[in-house]
XYZ file of C-alpha atoms in Angstrom:
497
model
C 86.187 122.337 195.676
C 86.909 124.630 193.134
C 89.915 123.905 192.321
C 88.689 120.034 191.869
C 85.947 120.842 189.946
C 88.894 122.604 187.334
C 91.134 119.489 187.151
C 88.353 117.498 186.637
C 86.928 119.812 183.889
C 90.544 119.887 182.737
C 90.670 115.610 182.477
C 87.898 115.599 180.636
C 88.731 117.894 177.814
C 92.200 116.117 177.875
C 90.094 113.177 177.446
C 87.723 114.576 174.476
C 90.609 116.985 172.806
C 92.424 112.641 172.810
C 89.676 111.045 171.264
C 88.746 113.236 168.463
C 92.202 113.152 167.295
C 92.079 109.121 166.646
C 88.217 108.660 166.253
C 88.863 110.037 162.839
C 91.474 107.612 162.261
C 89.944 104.235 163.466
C 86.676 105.211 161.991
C 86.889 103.329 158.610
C 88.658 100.376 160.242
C 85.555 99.912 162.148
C 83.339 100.283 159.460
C 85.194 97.872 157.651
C 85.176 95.617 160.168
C 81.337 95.756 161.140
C 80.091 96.243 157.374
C 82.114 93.411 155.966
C 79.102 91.403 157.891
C 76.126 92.639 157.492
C 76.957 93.134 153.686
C 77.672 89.614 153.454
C 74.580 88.162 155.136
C 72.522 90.000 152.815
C 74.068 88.174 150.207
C 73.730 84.684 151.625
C 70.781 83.734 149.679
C 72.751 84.739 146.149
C 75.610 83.460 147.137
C 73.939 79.924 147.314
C 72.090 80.324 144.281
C 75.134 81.116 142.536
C 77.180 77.805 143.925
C 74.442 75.911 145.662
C 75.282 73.799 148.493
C 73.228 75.185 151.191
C 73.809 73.288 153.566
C 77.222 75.251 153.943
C 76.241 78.304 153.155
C 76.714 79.378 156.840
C 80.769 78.556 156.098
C 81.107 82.007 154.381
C 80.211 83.637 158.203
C 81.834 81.203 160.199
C 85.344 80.731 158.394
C 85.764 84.781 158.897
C 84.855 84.212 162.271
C 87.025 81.482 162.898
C 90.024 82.984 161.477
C 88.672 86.725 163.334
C 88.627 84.353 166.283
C 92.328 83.248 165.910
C 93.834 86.571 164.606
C 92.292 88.586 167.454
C 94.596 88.021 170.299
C 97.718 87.717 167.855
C 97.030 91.332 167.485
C 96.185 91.886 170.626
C 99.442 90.433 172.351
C 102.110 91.548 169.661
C 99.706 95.265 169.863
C 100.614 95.579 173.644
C 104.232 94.695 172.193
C 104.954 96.355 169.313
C 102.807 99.051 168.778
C 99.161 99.089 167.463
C 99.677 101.915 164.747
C 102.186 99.469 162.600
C 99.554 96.293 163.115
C 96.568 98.633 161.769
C 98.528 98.699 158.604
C 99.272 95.176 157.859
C 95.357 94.167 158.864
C 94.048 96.462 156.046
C 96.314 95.511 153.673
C 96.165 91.615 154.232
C 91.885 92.316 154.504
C 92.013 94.296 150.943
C 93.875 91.512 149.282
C 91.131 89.056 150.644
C 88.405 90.965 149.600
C 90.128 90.399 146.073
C 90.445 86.560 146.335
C 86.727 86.791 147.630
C 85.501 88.714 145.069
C 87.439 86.569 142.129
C 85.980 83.066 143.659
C 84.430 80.637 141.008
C 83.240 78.043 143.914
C 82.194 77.873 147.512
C 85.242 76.447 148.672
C 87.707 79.263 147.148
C 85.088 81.687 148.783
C 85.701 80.065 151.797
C 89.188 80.612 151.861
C 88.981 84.042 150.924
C 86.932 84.682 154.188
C 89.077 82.691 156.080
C 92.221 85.299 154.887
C 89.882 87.895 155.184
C 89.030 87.330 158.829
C 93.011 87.550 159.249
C 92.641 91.114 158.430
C 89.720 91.994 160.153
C 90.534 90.170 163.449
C 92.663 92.809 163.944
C 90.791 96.003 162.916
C 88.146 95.586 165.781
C 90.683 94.800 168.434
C 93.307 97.525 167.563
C 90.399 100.138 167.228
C 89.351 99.302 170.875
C 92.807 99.373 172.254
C 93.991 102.884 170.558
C 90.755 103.645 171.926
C 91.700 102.887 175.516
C 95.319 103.309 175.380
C 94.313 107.077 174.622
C 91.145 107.730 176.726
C 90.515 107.176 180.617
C 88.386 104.628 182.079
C 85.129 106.293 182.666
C 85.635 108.747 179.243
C 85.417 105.622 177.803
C 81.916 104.643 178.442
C 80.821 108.223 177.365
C 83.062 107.967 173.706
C 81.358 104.278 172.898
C 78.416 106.221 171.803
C 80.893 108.034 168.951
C 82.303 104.695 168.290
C 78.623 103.087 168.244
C 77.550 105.455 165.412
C 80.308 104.283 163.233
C 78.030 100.437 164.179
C 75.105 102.228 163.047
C 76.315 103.708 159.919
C 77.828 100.662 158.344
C 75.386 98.537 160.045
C 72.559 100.573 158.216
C 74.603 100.692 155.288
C 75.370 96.950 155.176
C 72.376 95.330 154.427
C 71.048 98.288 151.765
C 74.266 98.563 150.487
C 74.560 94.424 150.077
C 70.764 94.549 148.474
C 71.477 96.767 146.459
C 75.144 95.785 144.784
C 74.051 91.928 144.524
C 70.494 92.723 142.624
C 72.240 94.977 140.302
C 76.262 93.724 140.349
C 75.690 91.211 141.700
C 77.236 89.361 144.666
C 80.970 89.838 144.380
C 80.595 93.451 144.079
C 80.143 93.566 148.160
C 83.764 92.500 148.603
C 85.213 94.843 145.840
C 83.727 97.812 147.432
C 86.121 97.486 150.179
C 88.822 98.286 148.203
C 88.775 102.281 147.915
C 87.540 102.180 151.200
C 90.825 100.351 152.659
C 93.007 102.672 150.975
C 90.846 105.464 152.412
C 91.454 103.247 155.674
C 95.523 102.787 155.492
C 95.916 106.989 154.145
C 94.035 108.198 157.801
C 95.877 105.574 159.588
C 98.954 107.318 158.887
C 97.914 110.286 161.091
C 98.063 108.005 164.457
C 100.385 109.241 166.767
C 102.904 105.924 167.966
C 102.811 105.457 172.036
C 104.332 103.432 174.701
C 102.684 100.645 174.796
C 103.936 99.559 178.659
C 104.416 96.311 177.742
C 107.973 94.997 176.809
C 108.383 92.770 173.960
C 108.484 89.309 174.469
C 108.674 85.919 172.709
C 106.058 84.863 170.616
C 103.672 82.315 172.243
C 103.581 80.551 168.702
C 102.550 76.858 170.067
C 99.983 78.331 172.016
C 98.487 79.965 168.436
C 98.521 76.041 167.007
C 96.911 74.721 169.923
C 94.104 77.346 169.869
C 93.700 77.047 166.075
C 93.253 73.723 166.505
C 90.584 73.874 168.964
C 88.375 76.675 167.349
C 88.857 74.479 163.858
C 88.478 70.856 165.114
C 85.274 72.533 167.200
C 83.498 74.494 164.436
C 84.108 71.456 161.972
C 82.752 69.064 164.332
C 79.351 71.453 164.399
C 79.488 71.473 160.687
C 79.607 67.080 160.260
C 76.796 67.038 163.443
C 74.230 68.348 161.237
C 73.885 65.769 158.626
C 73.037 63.144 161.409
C 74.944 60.569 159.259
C 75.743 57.403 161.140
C 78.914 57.112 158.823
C 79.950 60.397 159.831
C 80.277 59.292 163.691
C 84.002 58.014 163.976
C 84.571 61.455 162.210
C 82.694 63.326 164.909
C 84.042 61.419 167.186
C 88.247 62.280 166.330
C 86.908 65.840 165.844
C 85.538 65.781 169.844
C 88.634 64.204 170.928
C 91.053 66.133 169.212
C 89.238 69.560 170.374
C 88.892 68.296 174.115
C 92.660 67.209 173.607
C 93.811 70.730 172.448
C 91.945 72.680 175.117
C 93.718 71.065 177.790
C 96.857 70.760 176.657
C 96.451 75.174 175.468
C 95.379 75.759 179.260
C 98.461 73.211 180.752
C 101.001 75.742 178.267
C 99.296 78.778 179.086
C 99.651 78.170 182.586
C 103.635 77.661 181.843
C 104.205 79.485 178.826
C 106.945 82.572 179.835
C 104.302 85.026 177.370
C 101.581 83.013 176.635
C 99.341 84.207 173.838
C 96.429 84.362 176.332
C 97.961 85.412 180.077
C 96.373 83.166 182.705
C 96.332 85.690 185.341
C 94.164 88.154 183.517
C 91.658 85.681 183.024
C 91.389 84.531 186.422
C 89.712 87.842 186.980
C 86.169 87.154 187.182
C 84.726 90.216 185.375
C 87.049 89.539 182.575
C 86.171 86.212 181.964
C 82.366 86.636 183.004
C 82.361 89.137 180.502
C 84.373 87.423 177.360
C 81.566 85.048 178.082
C 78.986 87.528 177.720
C 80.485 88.786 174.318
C 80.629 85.708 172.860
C 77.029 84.990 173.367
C 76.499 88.170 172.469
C 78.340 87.119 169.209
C 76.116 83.974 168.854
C 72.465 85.976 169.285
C 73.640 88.423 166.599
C 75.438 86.797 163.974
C 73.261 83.682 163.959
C 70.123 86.009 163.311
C 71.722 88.109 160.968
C 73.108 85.040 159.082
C 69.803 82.994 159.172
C 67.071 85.903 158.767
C 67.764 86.464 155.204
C 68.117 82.227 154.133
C 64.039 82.685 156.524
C 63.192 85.828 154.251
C 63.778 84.263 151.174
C 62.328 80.377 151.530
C 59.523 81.671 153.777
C 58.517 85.201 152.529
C 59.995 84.768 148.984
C 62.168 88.411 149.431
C 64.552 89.432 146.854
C 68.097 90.506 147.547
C 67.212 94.110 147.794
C 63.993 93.662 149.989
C 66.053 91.656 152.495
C 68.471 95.156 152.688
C 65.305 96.694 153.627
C 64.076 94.380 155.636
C 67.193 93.939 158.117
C 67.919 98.122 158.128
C 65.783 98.756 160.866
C 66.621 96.006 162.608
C 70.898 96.977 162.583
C 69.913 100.455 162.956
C 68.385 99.745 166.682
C 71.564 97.391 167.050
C 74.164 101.058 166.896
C 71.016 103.062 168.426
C 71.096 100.885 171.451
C 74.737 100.753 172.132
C 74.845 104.180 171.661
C 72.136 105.163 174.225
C 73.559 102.506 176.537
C 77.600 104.796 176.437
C 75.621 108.063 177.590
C 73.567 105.804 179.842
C 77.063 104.283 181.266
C 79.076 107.505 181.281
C 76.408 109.844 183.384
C 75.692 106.837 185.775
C 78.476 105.302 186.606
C 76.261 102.244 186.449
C 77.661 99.290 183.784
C 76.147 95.847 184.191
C 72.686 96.665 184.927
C 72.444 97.045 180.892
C 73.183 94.006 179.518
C 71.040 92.222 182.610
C 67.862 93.609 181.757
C 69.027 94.390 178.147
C 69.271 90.678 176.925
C 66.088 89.819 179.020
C 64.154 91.369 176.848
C 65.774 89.934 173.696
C 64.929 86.342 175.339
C 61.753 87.355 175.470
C 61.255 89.043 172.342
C 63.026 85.850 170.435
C 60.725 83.640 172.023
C 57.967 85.610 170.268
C 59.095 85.223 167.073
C 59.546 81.729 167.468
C 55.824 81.306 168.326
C 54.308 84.062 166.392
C 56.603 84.898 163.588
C 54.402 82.628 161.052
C 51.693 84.671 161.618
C 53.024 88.187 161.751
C 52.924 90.384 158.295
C 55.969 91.965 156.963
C 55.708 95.082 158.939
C 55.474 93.245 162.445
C 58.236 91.071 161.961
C 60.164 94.300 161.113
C 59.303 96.073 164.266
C 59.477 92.943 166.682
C 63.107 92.302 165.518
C 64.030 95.970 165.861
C 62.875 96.605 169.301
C 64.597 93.125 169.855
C 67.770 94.858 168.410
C 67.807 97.757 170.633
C 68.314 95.606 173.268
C 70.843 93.241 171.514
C 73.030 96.938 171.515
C 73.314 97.005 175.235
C 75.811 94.507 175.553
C 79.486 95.256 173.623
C 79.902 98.315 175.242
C 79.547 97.798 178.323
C 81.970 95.018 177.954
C 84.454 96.523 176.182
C 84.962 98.970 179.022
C 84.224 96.803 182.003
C 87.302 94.380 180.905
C 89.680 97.121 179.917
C 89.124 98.863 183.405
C 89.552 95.730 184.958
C 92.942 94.258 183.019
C 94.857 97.858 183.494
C 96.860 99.796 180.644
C 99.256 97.291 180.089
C 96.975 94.228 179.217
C 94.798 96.618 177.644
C 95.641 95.488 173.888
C 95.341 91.463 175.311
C 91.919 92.824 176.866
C 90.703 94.042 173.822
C 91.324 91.226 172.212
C 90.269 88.538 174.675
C 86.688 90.354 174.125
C 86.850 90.468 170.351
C 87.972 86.886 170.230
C 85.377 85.724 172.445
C 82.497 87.345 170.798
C 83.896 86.057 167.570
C 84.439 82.624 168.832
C 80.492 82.694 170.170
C 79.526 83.900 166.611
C 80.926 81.046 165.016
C 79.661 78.515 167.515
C 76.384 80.234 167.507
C 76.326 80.235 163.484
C 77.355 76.194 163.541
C 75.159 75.676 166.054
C 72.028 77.429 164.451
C 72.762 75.489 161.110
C 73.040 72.109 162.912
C 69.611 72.932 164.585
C 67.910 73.783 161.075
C 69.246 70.964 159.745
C 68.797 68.344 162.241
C 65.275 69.247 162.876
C 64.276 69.265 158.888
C 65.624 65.987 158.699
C 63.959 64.505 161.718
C 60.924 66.166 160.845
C 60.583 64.916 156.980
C 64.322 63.847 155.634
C 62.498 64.857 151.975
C 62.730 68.095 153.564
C 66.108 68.527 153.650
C 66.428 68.073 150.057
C 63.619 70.055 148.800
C 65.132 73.417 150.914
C 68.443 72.677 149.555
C 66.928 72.440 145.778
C 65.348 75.891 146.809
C 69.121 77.170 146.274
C 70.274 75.368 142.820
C 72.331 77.885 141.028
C 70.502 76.639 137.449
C 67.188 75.256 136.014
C 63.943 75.524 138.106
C 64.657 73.977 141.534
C 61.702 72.494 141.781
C 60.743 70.412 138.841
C 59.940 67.337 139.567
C 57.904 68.246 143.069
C 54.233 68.065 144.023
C 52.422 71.244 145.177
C 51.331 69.212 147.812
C 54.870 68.082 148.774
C 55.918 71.813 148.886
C 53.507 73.161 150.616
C 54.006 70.450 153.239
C 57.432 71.010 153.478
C 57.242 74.643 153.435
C 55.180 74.050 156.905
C 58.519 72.192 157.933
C 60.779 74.586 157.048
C 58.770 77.238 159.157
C 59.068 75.256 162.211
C 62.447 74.585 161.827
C 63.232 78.141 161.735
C 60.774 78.554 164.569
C 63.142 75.607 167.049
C 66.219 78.563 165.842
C 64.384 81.632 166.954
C 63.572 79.505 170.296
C 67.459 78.216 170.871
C 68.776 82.355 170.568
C 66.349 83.025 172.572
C 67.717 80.382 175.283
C 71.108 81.434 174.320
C 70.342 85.757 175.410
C 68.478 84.169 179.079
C 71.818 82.393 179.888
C 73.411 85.536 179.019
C 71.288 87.623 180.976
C 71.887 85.541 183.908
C 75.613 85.463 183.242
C 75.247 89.402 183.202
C 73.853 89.457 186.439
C 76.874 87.832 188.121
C 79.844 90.460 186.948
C 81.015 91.866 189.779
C 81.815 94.997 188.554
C 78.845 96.505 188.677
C 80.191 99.896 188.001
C 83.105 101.712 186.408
């Protein structure tokens, strides 16, 4: 018994002597990775002053997410391949040089693009983080090291939205992508200190049609979202190619999958139900999240009339509880043994706490909307996690890159959805509501003159009452989305780890 108790002593300082060598090393590629957006969201509402076009505002989040979506198992597979040390290096240096281009943009569209290189980089620094994570540490360390790794989420999620107040009242708004240039190079200089493994995978080819066919699925998809909002009867055969073409390339990326001799996403590892229950959960994980975060700050400013700083304030608390839950959730995990239990109950309460807001928010000061969304947020925290380790346990060390990834893509993927989907709602429901409507919120965002000359008060105020309720129908729809994820997280089979 003794003698157990020593080896197992023994593991376990093996375990926490492995970790604190790397956490050092991954830290800043995290915080890249999870600052880039909350810093951004903040700026939303500048950002569309500065080039108007509201309506697509939402583009700046979802084109990183679509291309985080796409880059995430490319570094995944050629991680488990090649080594994850050397693909740390080349997603810092391609995010940098976005954050340049982003930075430098005179227009919405070259903004765009910037985030859509940018996600390229930071597709990778999520997934690679995970997997040196797990390639280092055993299973059930794991769940007990996520709380480290989840206080890197609550530093730059804390410092996100203060940090992207602050630098677009005062620098305004392109100074939140040059920031992250001293902070790569901080990045690539601790990088260097990562010891090179095994990986236990051999190299093999490059699964490149099955990247084009998934491309074109996530794009097709998220564009199709994008055209659905206008509800433009000339936009229909449009909507309808876009449907076809996505339907099209999801069947014909499962029928090559299925054959492919190392297919970018391996079949058999997804026929696993916990992995696949749980890339599920992440990615509507992904769309609760990022579709508040990306919305909240367009709701501060129309509804509450916030200013770039006040909206850092505002959301601080609320991405504080995010890293505060996720952390408490890792010591929860690691003394218990117990895994799925926390997002089940977790993401019950966020139903129920969005479904609040979408009835009561209007009539809530300041302060309560503050709190409601923070204890929300705790409970948004007790999902990642938890599904980070569940899916590496379950794929073993040598899908464990492809693992990582399948969970970073998915949440990304569900952020983007969630994002187009959120914007399509707002949309859809101010023009059903009063089409004037539409207009009138997207005049609340031209970058010159005053916005509203032209307007009656009474108009206004009647369409300010619009605008509310249109947020409202979004706070109800996450609110569905976290119960269908709360049921989902019921069903994982692995219920411990």
């Amino acid at each position: 018994m003794a003698s157990q108790s020593t080896v197992t002593e023994d593991a376990h300082s093996g375990a926490r002597r492995e970790f604190f060598t790397l956490f050092p090393s991954i830290m800043l590629p995290m915080f890249l990775a999870v600052v880039d957006q909350t810093i951004v969201a903040t700026a939303l509402p500048a950002i569309a002053e500065s080039f108007g076009d509201v309506e697509r505002i939402s583009w700046v989040v979802i084109s990183y997410l679509v291309a985080a979506t796409i880059a995430a198992p490319v570094y995944g597979r050629l991680g488990d391949a090649l080594g994850r040390r050397r693909l740390m290096f080349i997603a810092i240096a391609i995010f940098m040089v976005a954050s340049l281009v982003c930075a430098a943009s005179v227009n919405l569209m070259m903004l765009v693009a910037g985030r859509v290189l940018q996600g390229f980089g930071g597709g990778g620094l999520m997934t690679l983080s995970q997997a040196l994570v797990g390639e280092a540490v055993p299973p059930r360390a794991r769940a007990r090291f996520q709380g480290y790794l989840a206080s890197v989420a609550v530093t730059s999620s804390m410092f996100g939205p203060v940090a992207g107040g602050f630098l677009t009242q005062y620098f305004g708004w392109p100074s939140i992508f040059l920031v992250n240039i001293p902070v790569g190079f901080a990045a690539i200089a601790l990088v260097t200190r990562v010891k090179s493994r095994p990986t236990g995978a051999r190299a093999g080819r490059f699964d490149a049609g099955g990247l084009g066919l998934f491309a074109a699925f996530v794009a097709s998809f998220l564009i199709m979202l994008e055209q659905a909002q206008k509800l433009d009867a000339a936009l229909l055969p449009s909507i309808l190619t876009l449907i076809a073409v996505t339907v099209l390339a999801a069947i014909v990326l499962v029928w090559r999958e299925l054959r492919a001799p190392d297919p970018l996403f391996p079949v058999h590892v997804f026929r696993n139900p916990s992995i696949w229950r749980c890339d599920l959960l992440a990615s509507c994980h992904g769309a609760v999240l990022v579709s508040l975060i990306t919305y909240l700050p367009i709701y501060l400013r129309v509804t509450r009339d916030a200013s770039a700083g006040e909206i850092g304030v505002f959301l601080l608390p609320m991405m504080a509880c995010v890293g505060i839950g996720s952390m408490t959730t890792g010591q929860i995990v690691s003394r218990t043994g117990r895994a799925a239990i926390m997002p089940s109950v977790g993401l019950m309460v966020v139903a129920f706490g969005m479904a609040v807001l979408g009835f009561a928010a209007d009539h809530m000061t300041n302060l309560q909307l503050s709190l409601a969304l923070a204890v929300t947020s705790l409970f948004i925290g007790t999902v990642m996690g938890v599904v980070q380790v569940t899916v590496q346990t379950a794929a073993g060390p040598a899908m464990l890159g492809t693992a990582a990834a399948s969970v970073q893509f998915s949440r990304s993927l569900g952020a983007a959805f969630g994002a187009a989907t959120i914007g399509a709602i707002l949309f859809a429901v101010l023009t059903i509501l009063d089409p004037q409507a539409t207009a009138i919120f997207a005049k609340l965002f031209e970058p010159t003159g005053d916005p509203l000359t032209g307007v009656s008060k009474d108009a206004i105020a009647m369409v300010q009452g619009d605008i509310r309720f249109a947020f409202n129908v979004c706070f109800l729809t996450i609110s569905a989305i976290a119960a269908g994820a709360s049921a989902l997280a019921w069903s994982i089979p692995m219920r411990r780890i």
